[in-house]
Coordinates of C-alpha atoms in Angstrom, one line a residue:
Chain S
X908 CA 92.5 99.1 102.1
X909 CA 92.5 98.8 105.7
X910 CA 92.0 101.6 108.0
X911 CA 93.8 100.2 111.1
X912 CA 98.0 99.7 110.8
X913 CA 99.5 96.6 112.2
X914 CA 100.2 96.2 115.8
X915 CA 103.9 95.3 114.4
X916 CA 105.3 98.5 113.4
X917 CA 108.3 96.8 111.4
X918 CA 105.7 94.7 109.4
X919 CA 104.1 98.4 108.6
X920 CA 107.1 99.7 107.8
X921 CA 108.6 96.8 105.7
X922 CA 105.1 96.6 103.9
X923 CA 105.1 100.4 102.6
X924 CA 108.8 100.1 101.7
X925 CA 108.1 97.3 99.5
X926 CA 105.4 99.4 97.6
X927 CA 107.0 102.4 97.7
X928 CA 110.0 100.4 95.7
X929 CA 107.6 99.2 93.1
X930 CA 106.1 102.7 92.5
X931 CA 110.1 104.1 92.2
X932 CA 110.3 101.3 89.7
X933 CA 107.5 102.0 88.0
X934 CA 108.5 105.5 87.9
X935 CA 112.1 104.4 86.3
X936 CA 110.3 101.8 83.4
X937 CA 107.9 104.7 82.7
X938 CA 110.5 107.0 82.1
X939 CA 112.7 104.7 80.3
X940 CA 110.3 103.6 77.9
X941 CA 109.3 107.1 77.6
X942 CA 112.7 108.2 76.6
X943 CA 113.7 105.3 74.2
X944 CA 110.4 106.4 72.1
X945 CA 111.0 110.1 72.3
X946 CA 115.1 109.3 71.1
X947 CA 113.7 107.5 68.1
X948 CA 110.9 110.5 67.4
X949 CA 112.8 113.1 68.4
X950 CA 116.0 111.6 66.6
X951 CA 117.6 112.6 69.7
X952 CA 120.3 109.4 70.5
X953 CA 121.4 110.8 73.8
X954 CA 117.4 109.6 75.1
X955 CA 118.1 106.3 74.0
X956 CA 121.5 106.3 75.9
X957 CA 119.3 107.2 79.1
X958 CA 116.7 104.5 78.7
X959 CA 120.4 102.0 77.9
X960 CA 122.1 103.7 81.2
X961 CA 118.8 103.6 83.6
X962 CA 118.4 99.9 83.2
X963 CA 120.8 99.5 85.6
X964 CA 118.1 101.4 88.8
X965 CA 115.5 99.0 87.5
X966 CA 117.4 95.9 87.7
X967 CA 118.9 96.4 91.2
X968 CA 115.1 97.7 92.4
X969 CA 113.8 94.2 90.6
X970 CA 116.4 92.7 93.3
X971 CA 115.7 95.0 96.0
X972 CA 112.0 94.2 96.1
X973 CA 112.2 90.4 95.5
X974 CA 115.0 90.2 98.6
X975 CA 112.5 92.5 100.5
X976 CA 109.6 90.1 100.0
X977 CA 111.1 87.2 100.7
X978 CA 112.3 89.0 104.2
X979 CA 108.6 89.9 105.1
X980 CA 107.7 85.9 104.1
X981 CA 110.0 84.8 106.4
X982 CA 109.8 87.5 109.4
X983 CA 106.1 87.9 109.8
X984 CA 104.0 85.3 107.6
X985 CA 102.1 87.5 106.1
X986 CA 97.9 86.8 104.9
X987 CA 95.3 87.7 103.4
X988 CA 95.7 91.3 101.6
X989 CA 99.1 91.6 103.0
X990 CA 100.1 88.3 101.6
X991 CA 98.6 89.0 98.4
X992 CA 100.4 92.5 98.2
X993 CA 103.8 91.1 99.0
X994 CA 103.4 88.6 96.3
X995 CA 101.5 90.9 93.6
X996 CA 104.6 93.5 94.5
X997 CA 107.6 90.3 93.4
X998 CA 105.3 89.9 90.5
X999 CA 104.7 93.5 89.1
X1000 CA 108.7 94.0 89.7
X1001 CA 109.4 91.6 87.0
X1002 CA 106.8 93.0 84.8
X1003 CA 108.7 96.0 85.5
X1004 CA 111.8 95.0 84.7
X1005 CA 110.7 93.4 81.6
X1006 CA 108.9 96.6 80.8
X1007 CA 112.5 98.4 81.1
X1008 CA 114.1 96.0 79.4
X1009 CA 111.6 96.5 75.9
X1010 CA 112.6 99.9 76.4
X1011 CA 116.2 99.1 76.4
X1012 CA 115.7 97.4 73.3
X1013 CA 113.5 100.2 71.4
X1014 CA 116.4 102.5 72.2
X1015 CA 119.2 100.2 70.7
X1016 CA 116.9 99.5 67.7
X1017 CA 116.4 103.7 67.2
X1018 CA 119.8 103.8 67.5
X1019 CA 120.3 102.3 64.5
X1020 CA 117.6 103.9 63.1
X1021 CA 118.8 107.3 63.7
X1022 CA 122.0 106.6 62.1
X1023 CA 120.0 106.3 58.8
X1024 CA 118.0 108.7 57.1
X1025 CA 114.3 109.8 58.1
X1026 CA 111.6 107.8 57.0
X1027 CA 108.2 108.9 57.8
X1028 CA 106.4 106.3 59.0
X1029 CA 108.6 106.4 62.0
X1030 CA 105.7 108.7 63.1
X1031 CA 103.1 105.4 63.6
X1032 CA 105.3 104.5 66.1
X1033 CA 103.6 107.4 68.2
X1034 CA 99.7 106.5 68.6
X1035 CA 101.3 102.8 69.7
X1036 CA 103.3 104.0 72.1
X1037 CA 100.5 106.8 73.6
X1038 CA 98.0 103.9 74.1
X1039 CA 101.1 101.3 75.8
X1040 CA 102.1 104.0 78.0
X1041 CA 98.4 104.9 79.2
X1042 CA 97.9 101.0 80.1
X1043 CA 101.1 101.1 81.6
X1044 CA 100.1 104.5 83.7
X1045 CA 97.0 103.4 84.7
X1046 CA 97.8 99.8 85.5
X1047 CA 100.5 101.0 88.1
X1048 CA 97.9 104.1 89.3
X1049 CA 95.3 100.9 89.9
X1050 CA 97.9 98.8 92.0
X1051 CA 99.1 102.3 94.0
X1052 CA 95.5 103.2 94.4
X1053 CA 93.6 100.3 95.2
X1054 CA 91.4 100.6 91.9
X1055 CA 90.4 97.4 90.4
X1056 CA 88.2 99.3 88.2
X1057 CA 90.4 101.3 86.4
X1058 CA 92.8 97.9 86.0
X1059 CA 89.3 96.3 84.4
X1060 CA 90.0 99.1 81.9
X1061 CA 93.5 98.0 80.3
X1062 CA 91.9 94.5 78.5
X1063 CA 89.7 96.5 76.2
X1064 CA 92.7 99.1 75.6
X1065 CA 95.3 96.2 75.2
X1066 CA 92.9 94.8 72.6
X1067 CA 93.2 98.2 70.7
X1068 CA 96.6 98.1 71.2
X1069 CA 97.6 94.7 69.5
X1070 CA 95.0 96.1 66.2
X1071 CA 97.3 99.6 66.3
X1072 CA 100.4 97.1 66.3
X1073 CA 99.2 95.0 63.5
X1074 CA 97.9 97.5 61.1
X1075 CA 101.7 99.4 61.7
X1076 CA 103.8 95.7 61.3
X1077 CA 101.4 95.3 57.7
X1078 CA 102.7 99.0 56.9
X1079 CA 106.1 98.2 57.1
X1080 CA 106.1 94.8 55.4
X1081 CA 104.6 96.5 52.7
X1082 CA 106.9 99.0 52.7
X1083 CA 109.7 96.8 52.9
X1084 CA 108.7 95.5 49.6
X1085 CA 108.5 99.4 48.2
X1086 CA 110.8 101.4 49.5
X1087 CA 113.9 98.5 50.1
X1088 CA 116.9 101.1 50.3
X1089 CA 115.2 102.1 54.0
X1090 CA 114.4 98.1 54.8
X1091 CA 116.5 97.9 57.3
X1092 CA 114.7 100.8 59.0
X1093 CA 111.1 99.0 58.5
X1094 CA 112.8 96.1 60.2
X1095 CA 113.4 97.8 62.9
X1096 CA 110.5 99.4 63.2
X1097 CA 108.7 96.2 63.0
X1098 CA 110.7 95.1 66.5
X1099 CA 109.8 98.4 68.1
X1100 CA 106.3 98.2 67.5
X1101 CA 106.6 94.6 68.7
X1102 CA 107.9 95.5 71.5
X1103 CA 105.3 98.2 72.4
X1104 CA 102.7 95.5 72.1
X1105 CA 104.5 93.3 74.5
X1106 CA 104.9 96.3 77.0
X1107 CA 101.1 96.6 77.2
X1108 CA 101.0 92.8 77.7
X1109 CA 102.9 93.3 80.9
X1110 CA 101.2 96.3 81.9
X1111 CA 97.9 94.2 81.8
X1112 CA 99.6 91.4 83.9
X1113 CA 100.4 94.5 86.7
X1114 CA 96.5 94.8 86.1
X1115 CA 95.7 91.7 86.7
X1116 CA 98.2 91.7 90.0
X1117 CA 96.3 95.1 91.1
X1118 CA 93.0 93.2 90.8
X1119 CA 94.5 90.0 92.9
X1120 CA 95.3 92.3 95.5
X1121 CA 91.9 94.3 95.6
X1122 CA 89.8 91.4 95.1
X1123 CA 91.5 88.3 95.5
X1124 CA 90.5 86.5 92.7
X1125 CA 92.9 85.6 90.1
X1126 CA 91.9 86.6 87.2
X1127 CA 94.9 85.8 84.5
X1128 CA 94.0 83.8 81.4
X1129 CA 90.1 84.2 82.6
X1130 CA 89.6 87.9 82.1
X1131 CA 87.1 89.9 83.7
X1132 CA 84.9 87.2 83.5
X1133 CA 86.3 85.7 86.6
X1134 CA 85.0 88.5 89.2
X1135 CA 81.5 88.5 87.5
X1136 CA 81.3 84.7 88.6
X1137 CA 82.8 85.3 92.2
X1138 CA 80.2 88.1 92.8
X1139 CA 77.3 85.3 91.8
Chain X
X542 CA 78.7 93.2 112.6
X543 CA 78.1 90.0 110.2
X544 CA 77.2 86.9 112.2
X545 CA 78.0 83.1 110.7
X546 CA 74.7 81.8 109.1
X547 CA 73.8 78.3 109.3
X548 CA 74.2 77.0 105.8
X549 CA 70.8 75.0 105.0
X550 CA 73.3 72.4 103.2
X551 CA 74.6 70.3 106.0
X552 CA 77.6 69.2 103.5
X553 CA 79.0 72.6 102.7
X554 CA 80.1 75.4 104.8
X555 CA 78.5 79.0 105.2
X556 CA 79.2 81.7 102.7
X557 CA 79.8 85.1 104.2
X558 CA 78.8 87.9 102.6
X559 CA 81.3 90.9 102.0
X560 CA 81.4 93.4 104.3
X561 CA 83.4 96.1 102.3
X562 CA 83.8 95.2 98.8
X563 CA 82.6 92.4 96.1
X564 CA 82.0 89.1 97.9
X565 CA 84.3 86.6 96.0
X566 CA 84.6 82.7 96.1
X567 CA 88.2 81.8 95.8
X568 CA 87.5 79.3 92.3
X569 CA 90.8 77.2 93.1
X570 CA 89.1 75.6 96.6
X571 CA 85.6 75.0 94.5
X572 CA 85.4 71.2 94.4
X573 CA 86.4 71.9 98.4
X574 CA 83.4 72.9 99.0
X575 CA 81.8 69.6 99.0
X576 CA 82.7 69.0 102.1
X577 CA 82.5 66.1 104.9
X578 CA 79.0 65.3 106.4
X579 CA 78.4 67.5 109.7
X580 CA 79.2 65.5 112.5
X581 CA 78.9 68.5 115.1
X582 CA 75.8 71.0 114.5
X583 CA 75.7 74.3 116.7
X584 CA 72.4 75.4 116.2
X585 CA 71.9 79.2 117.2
X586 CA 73.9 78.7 120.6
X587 CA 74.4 80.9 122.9
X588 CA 75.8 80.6 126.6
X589 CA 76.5 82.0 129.9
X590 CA 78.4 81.6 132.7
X591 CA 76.7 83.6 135.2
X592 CA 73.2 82.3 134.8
X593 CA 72.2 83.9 131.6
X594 CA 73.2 87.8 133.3
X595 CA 75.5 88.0 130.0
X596 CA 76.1 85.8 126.9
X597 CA 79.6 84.7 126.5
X598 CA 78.4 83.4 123.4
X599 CA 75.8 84.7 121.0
X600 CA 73.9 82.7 119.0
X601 CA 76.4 80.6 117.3
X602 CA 75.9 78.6 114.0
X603 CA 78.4 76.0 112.9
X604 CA 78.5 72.8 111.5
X605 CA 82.1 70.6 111.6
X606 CA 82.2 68.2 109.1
X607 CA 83.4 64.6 110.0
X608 CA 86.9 63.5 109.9
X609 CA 88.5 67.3 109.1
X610 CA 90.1 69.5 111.8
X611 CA 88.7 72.9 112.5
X612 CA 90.3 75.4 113.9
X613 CA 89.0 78.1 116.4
X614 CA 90.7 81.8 116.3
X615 CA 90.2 84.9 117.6
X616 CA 91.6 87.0 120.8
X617 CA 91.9 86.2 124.2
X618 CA 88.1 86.1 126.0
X619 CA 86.3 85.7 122.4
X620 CA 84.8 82.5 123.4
X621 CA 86.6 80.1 121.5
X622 CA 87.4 77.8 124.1
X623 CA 83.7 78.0 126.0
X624 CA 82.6 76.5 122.5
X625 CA 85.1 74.0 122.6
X626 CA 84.1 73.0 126.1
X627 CA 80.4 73.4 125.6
X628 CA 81.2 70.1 122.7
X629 CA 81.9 67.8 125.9
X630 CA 80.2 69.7 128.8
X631 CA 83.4 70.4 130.4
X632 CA 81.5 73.8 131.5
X633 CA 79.0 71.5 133.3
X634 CA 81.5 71.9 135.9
X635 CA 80.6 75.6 136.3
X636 CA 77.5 75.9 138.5
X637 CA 76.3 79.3 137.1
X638 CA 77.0 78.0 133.7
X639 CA 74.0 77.6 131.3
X640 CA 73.3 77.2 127.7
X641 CA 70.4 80.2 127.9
X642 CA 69.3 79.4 123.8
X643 CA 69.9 77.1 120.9
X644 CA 71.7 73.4 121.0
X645 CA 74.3 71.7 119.9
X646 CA 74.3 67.6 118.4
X647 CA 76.4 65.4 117.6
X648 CA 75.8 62.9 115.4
X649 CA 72.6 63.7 115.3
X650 CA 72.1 63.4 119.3
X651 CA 71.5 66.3 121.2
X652 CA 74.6 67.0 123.7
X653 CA 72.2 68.3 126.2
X654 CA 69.0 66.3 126.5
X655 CA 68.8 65.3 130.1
X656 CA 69.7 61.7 129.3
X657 CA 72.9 62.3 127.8
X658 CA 75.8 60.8 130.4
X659 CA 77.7 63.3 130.6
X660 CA 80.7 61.1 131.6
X661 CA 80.1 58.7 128.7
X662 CA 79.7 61.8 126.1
X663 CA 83.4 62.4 127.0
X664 CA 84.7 58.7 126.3
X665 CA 83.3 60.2 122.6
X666 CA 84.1 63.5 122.8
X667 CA 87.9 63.3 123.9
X668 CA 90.3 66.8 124.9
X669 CA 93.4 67.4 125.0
X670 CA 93.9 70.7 126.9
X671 CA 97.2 73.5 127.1
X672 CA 99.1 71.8 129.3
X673 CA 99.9 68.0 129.6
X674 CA 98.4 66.2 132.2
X675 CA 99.4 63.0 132.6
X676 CA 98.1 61.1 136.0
X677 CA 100.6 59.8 138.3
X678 CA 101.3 56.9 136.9
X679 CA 103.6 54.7 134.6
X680 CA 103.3 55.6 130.7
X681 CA 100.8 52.1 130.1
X682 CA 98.7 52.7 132.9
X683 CA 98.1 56.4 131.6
X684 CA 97.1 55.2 128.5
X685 CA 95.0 51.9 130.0
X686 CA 93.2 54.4 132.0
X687 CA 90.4 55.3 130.6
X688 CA 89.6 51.3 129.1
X689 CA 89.6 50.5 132.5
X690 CA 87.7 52.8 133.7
X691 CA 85.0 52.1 131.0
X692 CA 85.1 48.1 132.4
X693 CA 87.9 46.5 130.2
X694 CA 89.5 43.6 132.0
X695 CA 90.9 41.2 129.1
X696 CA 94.9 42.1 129.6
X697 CA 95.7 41.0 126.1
X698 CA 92.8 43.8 124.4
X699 CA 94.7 46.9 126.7
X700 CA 97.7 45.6 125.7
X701 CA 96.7 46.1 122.4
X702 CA 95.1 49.1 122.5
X703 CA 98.0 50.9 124.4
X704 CA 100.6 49.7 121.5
X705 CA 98.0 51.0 119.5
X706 CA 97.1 54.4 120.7
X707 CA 100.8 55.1 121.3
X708 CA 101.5 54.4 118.0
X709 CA 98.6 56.6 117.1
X710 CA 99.7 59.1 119.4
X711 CA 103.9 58.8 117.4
X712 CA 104.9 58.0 120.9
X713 CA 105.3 54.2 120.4
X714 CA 109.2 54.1 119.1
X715 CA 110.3 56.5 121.9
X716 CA 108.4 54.7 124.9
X717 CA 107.6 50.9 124.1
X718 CA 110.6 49.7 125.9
X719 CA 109.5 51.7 128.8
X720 CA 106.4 51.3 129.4
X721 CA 106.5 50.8 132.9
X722 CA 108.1 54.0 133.8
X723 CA 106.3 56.9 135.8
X724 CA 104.3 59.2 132.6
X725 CA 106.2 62.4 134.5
X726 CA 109.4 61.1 133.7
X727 CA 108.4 61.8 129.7
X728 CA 109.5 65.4 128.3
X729 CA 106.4 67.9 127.5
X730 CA 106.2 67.3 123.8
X731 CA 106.1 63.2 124.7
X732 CA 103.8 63.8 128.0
X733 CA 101.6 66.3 125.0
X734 CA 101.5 62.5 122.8
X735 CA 100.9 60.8 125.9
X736 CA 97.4 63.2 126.6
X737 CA 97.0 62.2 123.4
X738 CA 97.5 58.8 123.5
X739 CA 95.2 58.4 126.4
X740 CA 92.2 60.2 124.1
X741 CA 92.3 57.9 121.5
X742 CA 92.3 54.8 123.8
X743 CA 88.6 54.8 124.2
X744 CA 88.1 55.6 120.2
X745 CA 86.4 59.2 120.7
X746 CA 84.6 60.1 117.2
X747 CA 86.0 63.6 118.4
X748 CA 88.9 65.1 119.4
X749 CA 88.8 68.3 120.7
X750 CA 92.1 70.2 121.5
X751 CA 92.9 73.4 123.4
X752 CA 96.1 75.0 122.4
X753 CA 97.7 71.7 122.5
X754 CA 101.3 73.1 121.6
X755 CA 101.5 76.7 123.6
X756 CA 103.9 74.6 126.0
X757 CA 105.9 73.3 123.5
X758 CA 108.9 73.9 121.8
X759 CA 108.6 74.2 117.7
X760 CA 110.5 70.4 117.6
X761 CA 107.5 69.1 119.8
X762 CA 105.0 71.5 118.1
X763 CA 106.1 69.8 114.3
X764 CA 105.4 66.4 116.3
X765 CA 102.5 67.1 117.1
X766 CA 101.0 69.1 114.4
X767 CA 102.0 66.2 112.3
X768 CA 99.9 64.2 114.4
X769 CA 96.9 66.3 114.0
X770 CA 97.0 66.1 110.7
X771 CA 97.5 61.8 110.7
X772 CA 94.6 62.2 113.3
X773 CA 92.2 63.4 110.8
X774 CA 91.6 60.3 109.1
X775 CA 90.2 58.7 112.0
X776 CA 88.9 61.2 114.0
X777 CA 86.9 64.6 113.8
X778 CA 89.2 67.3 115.3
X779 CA 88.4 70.4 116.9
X780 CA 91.4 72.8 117.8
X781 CA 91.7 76.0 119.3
X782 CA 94.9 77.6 118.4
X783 CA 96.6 81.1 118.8
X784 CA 99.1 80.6 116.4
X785 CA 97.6 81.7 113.2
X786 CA 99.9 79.5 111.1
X787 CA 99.4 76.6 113.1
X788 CA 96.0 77.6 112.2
X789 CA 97.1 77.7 108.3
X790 CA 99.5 74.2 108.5
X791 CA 96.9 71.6 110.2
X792 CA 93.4 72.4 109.6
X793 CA 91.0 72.3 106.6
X794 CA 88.3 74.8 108.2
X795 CA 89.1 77.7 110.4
X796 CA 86.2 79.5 112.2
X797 CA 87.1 83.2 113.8
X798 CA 85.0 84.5 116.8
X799 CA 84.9 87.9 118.5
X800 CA 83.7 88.8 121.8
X801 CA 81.4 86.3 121.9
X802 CA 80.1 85.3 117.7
X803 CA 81.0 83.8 115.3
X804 CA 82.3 86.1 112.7
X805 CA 83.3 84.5 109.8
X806 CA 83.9 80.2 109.1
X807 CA 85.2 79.2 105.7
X808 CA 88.0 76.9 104.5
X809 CA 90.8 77.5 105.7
X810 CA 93.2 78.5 102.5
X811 CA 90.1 81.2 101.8
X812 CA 89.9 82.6 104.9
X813 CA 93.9 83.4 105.3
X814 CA 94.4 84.6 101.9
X815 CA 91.1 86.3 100.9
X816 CA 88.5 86.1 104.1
X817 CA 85.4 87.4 103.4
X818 CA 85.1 90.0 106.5
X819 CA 86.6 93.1 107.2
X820 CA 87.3 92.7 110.9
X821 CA 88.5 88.8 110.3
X822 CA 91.3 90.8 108.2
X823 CA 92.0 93.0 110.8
X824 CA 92.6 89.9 113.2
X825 CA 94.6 87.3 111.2
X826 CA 97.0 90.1 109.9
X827 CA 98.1 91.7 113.3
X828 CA 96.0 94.8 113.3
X829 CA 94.0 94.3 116.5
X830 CA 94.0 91.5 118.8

């Protein structure tokens, strides 16, 4: 980060609103995923109407910020790690909003799944969505605090995260085949977990944006790999 | 402070080290960096103006490829445009001006040995300074100046080379039916193409140009910034620019200086989205300056 502000105040100021707007979005996608998961644990439907309801913030703050950055682009031409902020910031609002929108669909998925009965396996739902939500904390923690590091961090947790999804979806198949009054339920499960694995798939991309804007090296569909051979 | 290297390759430009975090090479401008041959070399230079009391510049290192346009940056009083002027002795002018340490050649030749013409060096060296200055004289005798002047007397070969520069210059369309006409009579942008026009008469292997558009409107600017960048194909271009994205749109190299050094020198595309020193940062992006 730079110690010294810009001799533009309006630049200053449009450049912390447009961050401060992703964090509020972040906030709203955390929360919203947080609430669709807990509705279908917690068989509690009125969570899953929030997540359904709140969609609404994060897709007007995906427009908000997108309409901002376009504003600083045009008004003060911005380079370097400004530039690269303004465009991570465009980029990590649609991750958001894509994040908001897998939790829109968990919660119409448990839903339906609450208006059946209880199966237990509902309960591997849980470790999946612990690990997507920490990638998805941490990767917005590295963008708001400058901490390539910790975004380095999400690839080795996303990989866990795709085995915890995988073993769950070979669960439910099989017990699709055993238990096929609930198969319906199963199904949806398998679509929940699926979407949990896509979540921390964007949360790694808001990684990857935190590291652009830190570093300046893009790093997407290299990996980590991609800083060791700038530092040679 | 970090000071610009000279980089031992003559065909690739210096890598900075980072001042504040992981040095990174941006990997999309990598075949880039095989760059054009050096054509300018400034070897460890540094200069004065008041016989060597103080250093406007301090020991600067730079090579400028052939056939590119580099741009020089940095605030007011840095010593962007003393560098510029030191590449065709303009500052010869000054009598308590002096190179007190290092050199600068071009092509090879050092600009400074004691038999370098100084008046010929500038039929190679061209400029084009701030604001316009077309002589008193009709728009074809402006640009058959400096021919004559170097001994050209064949009417048909000025008349060629005037169409010829003018079209070079984007001026030809808008003048060749008045060619006779006084030079003052043109608007700034057109008198700008004229200056121009008149450089490449002679067939400089450089051009050097100093703020070349802070007269101009942004119609006028365009013109000539598209210019610059037809320019290149023929000529070496040197430009010193306040206008960061002027900066960004017409040259391949940008070099930033600071009271005096050289403080970072990369391509250009690296250097406004990712430069490689903190204070070069602080500069392009409006926090100082």
């Amino acid at each position: 980060m730079l110690d010294l502000k810009h001799t533009l105040g309006d630049f200053e100021d449009s450049l912390r609103n447009t961050r401060k707007s992703v964090l509020t979005m972040a906030s709203f996608a955390q929360q919203n995923l947080g609430s669709a998961v807990n509705g279908l644990l917690q068989r509690n439907e009125d969570l899953c109407n929030d997540a359904i309801a709140e969609d609404e913030e994060v897709n007007g703050l995906e427009r908000s910020i997108d309409q901002g950055g376009m504003e600083i682009l045009m008004r003060f031409n911005p380079v370097a790690t400004d530039l690269r902020m303004v465009v991570a910031a465009m980029k990590i609002s649609t991750n958001l909003e894509r994040i908001a929108d897998q939790a829109v669909n968990i919660a119409r998925r448990s839903r339906k799944i609450l208006k059946k009965g209880h199966v237990a396996e509902t309960a591997l739902v849980g470790p999946i969505y612990e690990i997507a939500s920490g990638i998805l904390h941490d990767a917005i923690k590295s963008f708001s605090e400058d901490d390539p590091a910790l975004a380095l961090t999400l690839f080795e947790r996303d990989v866990e995260l795709d085995k915890l999804h995988k073993r769950a979806i070979k669960k439910y198949t099989s017990l699709m085949e055993e238990d096929t009054e609930n198969l319906r339920t199963y199904l949806n499960l398998i679509f929940i977990v699926k979407c949990l694995e896509r979540v921390g798939d964007h949360a790694k991309n808001i990684g990857e944006d935190a590291i652009y804007v830190s570093e300046g090296t893009d790093i997407r569909h290299i990996g980590p790999s991609a800083l060791e051979e700038d530092e040679e | 402070m970090v000071t610009a290297q000279r980089n031992t390759n003559m065909h690739s430009i210096p890598n900075q080290p980072s001042s504040n975090k992981t040095s990174s090479r941006d990997l999309t401008v990598e075949s880039e960096q095989e760059g054009n041959p050096a054509l300018i070399e400034v070897d460890n230079l540094s200069f004065s103006y008041d016989m060597g009391k103080t250093d406007t510049l301090k020991h600067i290192n730079l090579d400028i490829p052939e056939n590119k346009v580099t741009a020089f940056i940095g605030p007011s009083g840095c010593g962007k445009s003393t560098l510029l002027r030191c590449f065709n002795r303009m500052n010869d002018t000054i009598p308590t001006a002096k190179i007190t340490g290092g050199g600068i050649k071009i092509m090879g030749s050092d600009l400074y040995a004691s038999r370098v013409d100084s008046i010929l060096l500038r039929k190679h060296v061209g400029m084009v300074f701030q604001k316009s200055n077309p002589f008193p004289k009709s728009i074809y005798e402006n640009v058959a100046f400096g021919l004559r002047i170097a001994g050209e007397r064949n009417r048909s070969t000025i008349d060629h080379a005037v169409e010829e520069s003018l079209k070079g210059a984007a001026l030809w369309d808008e003048v060749k039916d008045r060619l006779k006409e006084p030079a003052l009579e043109l608007s700034g942008g057109q008198q700008q193409r004229l200056c121009i026009a008149r450089t490449i008469a002679v067939q400089p292997s450089v051009i050097l140009m100093d703020e070349p558009c802070s007269a101009l409107d942004p119609i006028a600017t365009a013109v000539i910034e598209e210019l610059i960048t037809k320019l290149r194909e023929d000529y070496t271009v040197v430009i010193v620019t306040h206008n960061m994205q002027q900066a960004t749109r017409v040259s391949d190299r940008t070099a930033f200086f600071y009271l005096g050094e050289l403080i970072e020198y990369d391509l250009t595309s690296k250097l406004f989205t990712n430069p490689s020193i903190k204070q070069t940062e602080e500069y392009i992006s409006g926090r100082f300056g």
